[in-house]
Amino acid sequence: MPVVREELDLSAEGGCMAKLSANELERLLDGVDWGINARVLVGLDTGDDAGVYLLNGQDGLILTTDFFPPICRDPYTYGQIAAANALSDVYAMGGEPLAALNITLYPAGNEGLPLLRRILEGGADMARRAGIPVIGGHTIANERPVYGMAVLGRISPAQVTRNSQLQQGMALVLTKPLGVGIAMAADRVHMASSATVQAALESMRQLNSAGAAVMRKHGLACATDITGFGLLGHAYRMARASGVTIELKASSVPSIPGVPELIGLGCIPGGSFRNEDYVAGSCVYALDVPMWQRTLLADPQTSGGLLIAVDMERSEAVVEELRAAGYWQASIVGRSKARGEWVLEVIP
Ligand SMILES: Nc1ncnc2c1ncn2[C@@H]1O[C@H](COP(=O)(O)OP(=O)(O)OP(=O)(O)O)[C@@H](O)[C@H]1O
Ligand SMILES: [Mg+2]
């Protein structure tokens, strides 16, 4: 049974861990005629966070959708996290959300309806926190619950933060800690402490709205959000799309408390290995990077933070602003440089 009376079933992978691997996704999408026209400012070619459609010279519309099976047992929290994750791609483009639709798949039968209702209430709560209404949705029967949103946002075309605009010599700032994939995988088998699970849930519930506001204030041009492909996979896509190399400093990457110990106990979600495979051949690790840090870099995130490129001079100030805005673990995790032999380099 996919649903029990009071809590969601976590027997299979949930959250962004349920995404198709990056390699498979690229093969799936390659070569289809998507009918792209002159109004499409951001389409599929750079694998960016959301599409951007030019309404006129001043206004761009951001369109994005994200949905996944349960990431945690509590339905309300699952709804909140799925909504925060769906909204995140609007923030990752530097934009502001306007309205959302619910995407809902749920096992047929009446006994699950109260749970489904709690999921939708959690999503509505997060939409209200983001300052937007939920104006509709769609619901179909499915063996496993799946929930998320399609979100409409707005952006001035000049302010779009693309993943393909990374220049050489910039600092890379990460707003949230890594490790929610490992924490929630450990929770599924009751190995994680409640402090670790609470910290992971709190991090996933945190909107990326304040991070986007900091980006707009500083006129920054390049960002992405960290989700299922991990910091490793999303940094790789940013470096590849921009034609530069990213150097990640593993010891500077913040983690959810308790996660390094869980990695030591072997709690590693399958998505981590898929993410390592994705960058294999394009990524080099210094010999003295510990295995647990390599694992953390590849950990699939759900509702992860923003990875933001900032010029070196302003980077410390931007980190301070992000911390003051509630991202208390915001850190400089790497830098960009001229494209070398490797697209990604990981140093201790
Ligand atoms: N079924 C699909 N049809 C068309 N485009 C797709 C499909 N699935 C994914 N894409 C596109 O592929 C790119 C990568 O998708 P993905 O959902 O992994 O985005 P992401 O921003 O990297 O991750 P997330 O949405 O979790 O933040 C995006 O441009 C997305 O719009
Ligand atoms: Mg994204």
CSV table of C-alpha atoms and ligand atoms in Angstrom, one decimal:
chain,number,residue,atom,x,y,z
A,1,MET,CA,0.0,0.0,0.0
A,2,PRO,CA,1.5,3.4,-0.9
A,3,VAL,CA,-0.4,5.2,1.9
A,4,VAL,CA,-0.9,4.4,5.6
A,5,ARG,CA,-3.5,6.1,7.7
A,6,GLU,CA,-1.5,9.0,9.2
A,7,GLU,CA,1.8,9.3,7.4
A,8,LEU,CA,3.2,8.9,3.9
A,9,ASP,CA,5.0,5.8,2.8
A,10,LEU,CA,8.7,6.3,2.1
A,11,SER,CA,9.6,2.9,0.8
A,12,ALA,CA,10.8,4.3,-2.5
A,13,GLU,CA,13.0,7.3,-3.3
A,14,GLY,CA,11.2,10.6,-3.0
A,15,GLY,CA,11.9,14.3,-3.6
A,16,CYS,CA,14.3,15.3,-6.3
A,17,MET,CA,16.0,12.0,-5.8
A,18,ALA,CA,13.2,10.6,-8.0
A,19,LYS,CA,14.4,12.7,-11.0
A,20,LEU,CA,15.6,11.0,-14.1
A,21,SER,CA,19.4,11.0,-14.2
A,22,ALA,CA,21.0,14.0,-15.9
A,23,ASN,CA,22.6,11.8,-18.5
A,24,GLU,CA,19.2,10.1,-19.4
A,25,LEU,CA,17.4,13.5,-19.4
A,26,GLU,CA,19.8,15.0,-21.9
A,27,ARG,CA,19.5,12.0,-24.2
A,28,LEU,CA,15.7,12.1,-23.9
A,29,LEU,CA,15.4,15.8,-24.8
A,30,ASP,CA,18.2,16.0,-27.4
A,31,GLY,CA,17.1,16.7,-31.0
A,32,VAL,CA,13.4,17.1,-30.6
A,33,ASP,CA,12.0,20.2,-32.5
A,34,TRP,CA,10.5,22.3,-29.6
A,35,GLY,CA,9.3,25.0,-31.9
A,36,ILE,CA,11.5,27.7,-30.2
A,37,ASN,CA,10.8,31.2,-31.6
A,38,ALA,CA,12.1,34.7,-31.2
A,39,ARG,CA,10.1,35.3,-28.0
A,40,VAL,CA,11.9,32.5,-26.2
A,41,LEU,CA,14.6,34.2,-24.1
A,42,VAL,CA,15.6,31.0,-22.3
A,43,GLY,CA,14.6,27.6,-23.7
A,44,LEU,CA,16.0,24.1,-23.3
A,45,ASP,CA,19.4,24.5,-24.9
A,46,THR,CA,21.4,25.5,-21.8
A,47,GLY,CA,19.4,23.2,-19.4
A,48,ASP,CA,18.5,26.3,-17.3
A,49,ASP,CA,16.2,26.3,-14.3
A,50,ALA,CA,13.1,27.6,-16.1
A,51,GLY,CA,11.9,28.9,-19.4
A,52,VAL,CA,11.7,32.7,-20.0
A,53,TYR,CA,9.2,34.0,-22.6
A,54,LEU,CA,9.4,37.6,-23.7
A,55,LEU,CA,6.0,39.3,-23.5
A,56,ASN,CA,7.4,42.7,-24.7
A,57,GLY,CA,10.6,44.7,-24.3
A,58,GLN,CA,10.1,45.2,-20.6
A,59,ASP,CA,8.5,42.1,-19.3
A,60,GLY,CA,9.5,38.5,-19.4
A,61,LEU,CA,7.4,35.6,-18.1
A,62,ILE,CA,9.1,32.7,-16.2
A,63,LEU,CA,7.4,29.3,-16.6
A,64,THR,CA,8.5,26.2,-14.6
A,65,THR,CA,7.1,23.0,-13.1
A,66,ASP,CA,8.4,20.6,-10.5
A,67,PHE,CA,6.8,17.7,-8.7
A,68,PHE,CA,7.9,14.5,-7.0
A,69,PRO,CA,6.9,11.6,-4.6
A,70,PRO,CA,7.0,12.2,-0.8
A,71,ILE,CA,10.3,13.3,0.7
A,72,CYS,CA,9.1,13.0,4.3
A,73,ARG,CA,6.3,11.2,6.3
A,74,ASP,CA,4.3,14.3,7.3
A,75,PRO,CA,1.9,15.3,4.5
A,76,TYR,CA,1.8,19.0,5.4
A,77,THR,CA,5.6,19.3,5.4
A,78,TYR,CA,5.8,17.4,2.1
A,79,GLY,CA,3.4,19.9,0.6
A,80,GLN,CA,5.4,22.8,1.9
A,81,ILE,CA,8.7,21.4,0.6
A,82,ALA,CA,7.3,20.5,-2.8
A,83,ALA,CA,5.9,24.0,-3.2
A,84,ALA,CA,9.2,25.7,-2.0
A,85,ASN,CA,11.1,23.5,-4.5
A,86,ALA,CA,8.7,24.4,-7.4
A,87,LEU,CA,9.0,28.1,-6.6
A,88,SER,CA,12.8,27.8,-6.4
A,89,ASP,CA,13.3,27.8,-10.2
A,90,VAL,CA,11.6,31.2,-10.5
A,91,TYR,CA,14.0,32.6,-7.9
A,92,ALA,CA,17.0,30.9,-9.6
A,93,MET,CA,16.2,32.9,-12.7
A,94,GLY,CA,16.2,36.1,-10.6
A,95,GLY,CA,12.5,36.5,-10.9
A,96,GLU,CA,9.4,37.0,-8.7
A,97,PRO,CA,6.6,34.5,-8.7
A,98,LEU,CA,3.0,35.6,-9.6
A,99,ALA,CA,0.7,32.5,-9.3
A,100,ALA,CA,0.8,28.7,-9.2
A,101,LEU,CA,-1.2,25.6,-10.1
A,102,ASN,CA,-1.2,22.4,-8.2
A,103,ILE,CA,-0.1,19.2,-9.8
A,104,THR,CA,-1.5,16.2,-7.9
A,105,LEU,CA,-1.3,12.5,-8.4
A,106,TYR,CA,-2.8,10.4,-5.7
A,107,PRO,CA,-4.0,6.8,-5.1
A,108,ALA,CA,-7.7,6.4,-5.8
A,109,GLY,CA,-10.0,5.7,-2.8
A,110,ASN,CA,-11.5,7.8,-0.1
A,111,GLU,CA,-9.3,6.9,2.8
A,112,GLY,CA,-6.3,8.8,1.5
A,113,LEU,CA,-8.2,12.1,0.9
A,114,PRO,CA,-7.5,13.6,4.4
A,115,LEU,CA,-3.8,13.1,3.7
A,116,LEU,CA,-4.0,14.5,0.3
A,117,ARG,CA,-5.8,17.5,1.7
A,118,ARG,CA,-3.0,18.1,4.2
A,119,ILE,CA,-0.4,18.0,1.3
A,120,LEU,CA,-2.4,20.7,-0.6
A,121,GLU,CA,-2.7,22.8,2.6
A,122,GLY,CA,1.1,22.6,3.0
A,123,GLY,CA,1.6,23.7,-0.5
A,124,ALA,CA,-0.9,26.6,-0.1
A,125,ASP,CA,0.8,27.7,3.0
A,126,MET,CA,4.2,28.0,1.2
A,127,ALA,CA,2.5,29.8,-1.7
A,128,ARG,CA,1.1,32.4,0.8
A,129,ARG,CA,4.6,32.8,2.3
A,130,ALA,CA,5.9,33.5,-1.2
A,131,GLY,CA,3.1,36.1,-1.6
A,132,ILE,CA,1.3,34.3,-4.4
A,133,PRO,CA,-2.1,32.7,-4.9
A,134,VAL,CA,-2.8,29.1,-6.0
A,135,ILE,CA,-5.3,29.5,-8.8
A,136,GLY,CA,-6.0,26.0,-9.9
A,137,GLY,CA,-4.5,22.6,-10.6
A,138,HIS,CA,-5.1,19.1,-11.8
A,139,THR,CA,-5.6,15.8,-10.0
A,140,ILE,CA,-5.4,12.2,-11.3
A,141,ALA,CA,-5.3,8.8,-9.7
A,142,ASN,CA,-1.9,7.1,-9.5
A,143,GLU,CA,-0.4,4.4,-7.4
A,144,ARG,CA,2.1,6.6,-5.7
A,145,PRO,CA,1.4,10.1,-4.5
A,146,VAL,CA,3.2,12.9,-6.5
A,147,TYR,CA,2.8,16.6,-5.7
A,148,GLY,CA,4.2,19.8,-7.0
A,149,MET,CA,3.3,23.0,-8.8
A,150,ALA,CA,3.6,24.8,-12.1
A,151,VAL,CA,4.7,28.3,-11.3
A,152,LEU,CA,4.4,31.5,-13.3
A,153,GLY,CA,6.8,34.3,-12.6
A,154,ARG,CA,7.9,37.6,-13.9
A,155,ILE,CA,11.3,39.1,-14.7
A,156,SER,CA,12.7,42.1,-16.5
A,157,PRO,CA,14.6,40.6,-19.5
A,158,ALA,CA,17.8,42.5,-18.4
A,159,GLN,CA,17.7,40.9,-15.0
A,160,VAL,CA,17.5,37.2,-15.9
A,161,THR,CA,20.1,35.2,-14.0
A,162,ARG,CA,21.1,32.4,-16.4
A,163,ASN,CA,23.3,29.4,-15.7
A,164,SER,CA,25.2,30.3,-18.8
A,165,GLN,CA,26.6,33.7,-17.8
A,166,LEU,CA,29.5,32.7,-15.6
A,167,GLN,CA,32.6,34.8,-16.3
A,168,GLN,CA,36.1,33.8,-15.3
A,169,GLY,CA,37.5,35.0,-11.9
A,170,MET,CA,34.2,35.0,-10.0
A,171,ALA,CA,33.4,33.6,-6.5
A,172,LEU,CA,30.7,31.0,-6.2
A,173,VAL,CA,28.4,31.4,-3.3
A,174,LEU,CA,26.1,28.7,-2.0
A,175,THR,CA,23.1,29.8,0.1
A,176,LYS,CA,22.1,26.6,1.9
A,177,PRO,CA,24.0,23.6,3.3
A,178,LEU,CA,24.2,20.2,1.4
A,179,GLY,CA,23.2,16.9,2.8
A,180,VAL,CA,19.4,16.8,2.7
A,181,GLY,CA,19.4,13.8,0.4
A,182,ILE,CA,21.6,11.8,2.8
A,183,ALA,CA,19.6,13.0,5.8
A,184,MET,CA,16.3,11.9,4.3
A,185,ALA,CA,17.7,8.6,3.0
A,186,ALA,CA,18.9,7.9,6.5
A,187,ASP,CA,15.5,8.9,7.9
A,188,ARG,CA,13.8,6.3,5.7
A,189,VAL,CA,15.7,3.6,7.5
A,190,HIS,CA,15.4,5.4,10.9
A,191,MET,CA,19.2,6.0,11.1
A,192,ALA,CA,19.2,9.8,11.3
A,193,SER,CA,18.9,11.7,14.6
A,194,SER,CA,15.8,13.9,14.9
A,195,ALA,CA,18.1,17.0,15.0
A,196,THR,CA,19.5,16.1,11.6
A,197,VAL,CA,16.1,15.4,10.1
A,198,GLN,CA,14.7,18.6,11.6
A,199,ALA,CA,17.6,20.6,10.2
A,200,ALA,CA,17.1,19.0,6.7
A,201,LEU,CA,13.3,19.7,6.7
A,202,GLU,CA,13.9,23.3,7.9
A,203,SER,CA,16.4,23.9,5.1
A,204,MET,CA,14.1,22.4,2.4
A,205,ARG,CA,11.2,24.6,3.7
A,206,GLN,CA,13.2,27.8,3.4
A,207,LEU,CA,12.3,29.8,0.3
A,208,ASN,CA,15.0,31.0,-2.0
A,209,SER,CA,13.1,34.3,-2.3
A,210,ALA,CA,15.5,36.4,-0.1
A,211,GLY,CA,18.5,35.0,-2.1
A,212,ALA,CA,16.9,36.2,-5.3
A,213,ALA,CA,16.3,39.6,-3.8
A,214,VAL,CA,20.0,39.8,-2.9
A,215,MET,CA,20.8,38.9,-6.5
A,216,ARG,CA,18.5,41.5,-7.9
A,217,LYS,CA,19.9,44.2,-5.6
A,218,HIS,CA,23.5,43.5,-6.7
A,219,GLY,CA,22.5,43.1,-10.4
A,220,LEU,CA,24.1,39.6,-10.5
A,221,ALA,CA,23.9,37.8,-13.8
A,222,CYS,CA,24.5,34.1,-13.2
A,223,ALA,CA,22.8,31.6,-10.8
A,224,THR,CA,21.1,28.3,-10.6
A,225,ASP,CA,19.4,26.3,-7.8
A,226,ILE,CA,20.9,23.1,-6.4
A,227,THR,CA,18.5,20.2,-6.7
A,228,GLY,CA,18.6,16.5,-7.8
A,229,PHE,CA,21.9,16.6,-9.7
A,230,GLY,CA,23.7,17.9,-6.5
A,231,LEU,CA,26.2,20.7,-6.3
A,232,LEU,CA,28.5,18.7,-8.5
A,233,GLY,CA,26.0,18.2,-11.3
A,234,HIS,CA,24.5,21.7,-11.2
A,235,ALA,CA,28.0,23.4,-11.0
A,236,TYR,CA,29.0,21.2,-14.0
A,237,ARG,CA,26.0,22.4,-16.0
A,238,MET,CA,26.8,26.0,-15.2
A,239,ALA,CA,30.5,25.7,-16.1
A,240,ARG,CA,29.7,23.8,-19.3
A,241,ALA,CA,27.0,26.2,-20.4
A,242,SER,CA,29.3,29.2,-19.7
A,243,GLY,CA,32.5,27.8,-21.3
A,244,VAL,CA,34.6,28.1,-18.1
A,245,THR,CA,36.0,25.8,-15.4
A,246,ILE,CA,34.6,25.8,-11.8
A,247,GLU,CA,36.9,24.9,-9.0
A,248,LEU,CA,35.0,23.7,-5.9
A,249,LYS,CA,36.7,23.9,-2.5
A,250,ALA,CA,35.3,20.8,-0.8
A,251,SER,CA,36.2,21.8,2.8
A,252,SER,CA,34.3,25.1,2.4
A,253,VAL,CA,31.0,23.4,1.5
A,254,PRO,CA,28.5,23.7,4.4
A,255,SER,CA,26.6,20.6,5.5
A,256,ILE,CA,23.5,19.7,7.5
A,257,PRO,CA,24.7,18.7,11.0
A,258,GLY,CA,25.1,15.0,11.4
A,259,VAL,CA,25.4,14.3,7.7
A,260,PRO,CA,29.2,13.6,7.6
A,261,GLU,CA,28.7,10.9,10.3
A,262,LEU,CA,25.8,9.4,8.3
A,263,ILE,CA,28.0,9.2,5.1
A,264,GLY,CA,30.6,7.3,7.3
A,265,LEU,CA,27.8,4.8,8.2
A,266,GLY,CA,27.1,4.2,4.5
A,267,CYS,CA,23.9,6.3,4.1
A,268,ILE,CA,24.4,7.3,0.5
A,269,PRO,CA,21.3,7.7,-1.8
A,270,GLY,CA,21.5,6.1,-5.2
A,271,GLY,CA,21.3,9.5,-6.9
A,272,SER,CA,24.8,10.4,-5.6
A,273,PHE,CA,26.3,7.7,-7.7
A,274,ARG,CA,24.3,8.8,-10.7
A,275,ASN,CA,25.5,12.4,-10.2
A,276,GLU,CA,29.1,11.3,-9.9
A,277,ASP,CA,28.7,9.3,-13.2
A,278,TYR,CA,27.2,12.3,-14.9
A,279,VAL,CA,30.4,14.4,-14.4
A,280,ALA,CA,32.9,11.5,-14.8
A,281,GLY,CA,35.3,12.4,-17.5
A,282,SER,CA,34.8,16.1,-16.9
A,283,CYS,CA,35.7,16.4,-13.2
A,284,VAL,CA,39.0,15.9,-11.5
A,285,TYR,CA,39.4,15.5,-7.7
A,286,ALA,CA,42.6,16.3,-5.8
A,287,LEU,CA,43.9,13.2,-4.2
A,288,ASP,CA,43.5,14.6,-0.7
A,289,VAL,CA,39.8,15.3,-0.9
A,290,PRO,CA,38.2,12.9,1.6
A,291,MET,CA,35.7,10.4,0.2
A,292,TRP,CA,32.9,11.8,2.5
A,293,GLN,CA,33.3,15.2,1.0
A,294,ARG,CA,33.1,13.9,-2.5
A,295,THR,CA,29.9,12.1,-1.5
A,296,LEU,CA,28.4,15.3,0.0
A,297,LEU,CA,29.1,17.2,-3.3
A,298,ALA,CA,27.1,14.7,-5.3
A,299,ASP,CA,24.3,14.4,-2.8
A,300,PRO,CA,20.9,15.0,-4.6
A,301,GLN,CA,19.2,18.0,-3.0
A,302,THR,CA,15.5,18.7,-2.8
A,303,SER,CA,14.6,22.4,-2.5
A,304,GLY,CA,18.3,23.2,-2.2
A,305,GLY,CA,20.0,26.6,-2.1
A,306,LEU,CA,21.1,29.0,-4.9
A,307,LEU,CA,24.6,28.8,-6.4
A,308,ILE,CA,25.3,32.4,-7.2
A,309,ALA,CA,28.3,33.9,-9.1
A,310,VAL,CA,29.6,37.1,-7.5
A,311,ASP,CA,32.6,39.2,-8.4
A,312,MET,CA,35.4,38.6,-5.9
A,313,GLU,CA,35.4,42.1,-4.5
A,314,ARG,CA,31.7,41.9,-3.4
A,315,SER,CA,31.6,38.2,-2.5
A,316,GLU,CA,32.2,38.6,1.3
A,317,ALA,CA,29.6,41.3,1.5
A,318,VAL,CA,27.1,39.3,-0.4
A,319,VAL,CA,27.7,36.3,1.9
A,320,GLU,CA,27.1,38.6,4.9
A,321,GLU,CA,23.8,39.8,3.4
A,322,LEU,CA,22.7,36.3,2.7
A,323,ARG,CA,23.4,35.2,6.3
A,324,ALA,CA,21.5,38.2,7.6
A,325,ALA,CA,18.6,37.3,5.4
A,326,GLY,CA,18.4,33.9,7.1
A,327,TYR,CA,20.8,31.7,5.1
A,328,TRP,CA,23.1,31.3,8.1
A,329,GLN,CA,25.3,28.8,6.4
A,330,ALA,CA,25.8,30.8,3.2
A,331,SER,CA,29.5,30.4,2.1
A,332,ILE,CA,31.9,30.9,-0.8
A,333,VAL,CA,32.4,27.3,-2.1
A,334,GLY,CA,34.5,27.9,-5.2
A,335,ARG,CA,35.5,30.1,-8.0
A,336,SER,CA,35.5,30.2,-11.8
A,337,LYS,CA,38.5,30.3,-14.1
A,338,ALA,CA,39.4,30.0,-17.7
A,339,ARG,CA,38.3,26.6,-19.2
A,340,GLY,CA,41.1,24.2,-18.7
A,341,GLU,CA,41.4,20.4,-19.3
A,342,TRP,CA,38.5,19.8,-16.8
A,343,VAL,CA,35.1,21.5,-16.6
A,344,LEU,CA,35.1,20.9,-12.8
A,345,GLU,CA,38.0,20.7,-10.4
A,346,VAL,CA,37.5,19.7,-6.7
A,347,ILE,CA,40.2,20.7,-4.3
A,348,PRO,CA,40.4,20.0,-0.5
B,1,LIG,N1,9.8,16.4,-20.1
B,1,LIG,C1,10.5,17.5,-20.4
B,1,LIG,N2,10.2,18.2,-21.5
B,1,LIG,C2,10.9,19.3,-21.9
B,1,LIG,N3,11.9,19.8,-21.2
B,1,LIG,C3,12.2,19.2,-20.0
B,1,LIG,C4,11.6,18.0,-19.6
B,1,LIG,N4,12.1,17.6,-18.4
B,1,LIG,C5,13.1,18.5,-18.2
B,1,LIG,N5,13.1,19.5,-19.1
B,1,LIG,C6,14.1,20.6,-19.2
B,1,LIG,O1,15.4,20.1,-19.0
B,1,LIG,C7,16.2,21.1,-18.3
B,1,LIG,C8,16.6,20.5,-17.0
B,1,LIG,O2,15.5,20.1,-16.2
B,1,LIG,P1,15.5,20.0,-14.7
B,1,LIG,O3,14.1,19.8,-14.2
B,1,LIG,O4,16.5,19.0,-14.3
B,1,LIG,O5,15.9,21.4,-14.3
B,1,LIG,P2,16.8,21.9,-13.1
B,1,LIG,O6,16.6,23.3,-12.8
B,1,LIG,O7,18.2,21.5,-13.4
B,1,LIG,O8,16.3,21.0,-11.9
B,1,LIG,P3,15.1,21.5,-10.9
B,1,LIG,O9,13.9,21.7,-11.7
B,1,LIG,O10,14.9,20.3,-10.0
B,1,LIG,O11,15.6,22.7,-10.2
B,1,LIG,C9,15.3,22.3,-18.1
B,1,LIG,O12,15.5,23.2,-19.2
B,1,LIG,C10,13.9,21.7,-18.2
B,1,LIG,O13,12.9,22.6,-18.6
B,2,MG,MG,16.7,24.4,-11.1
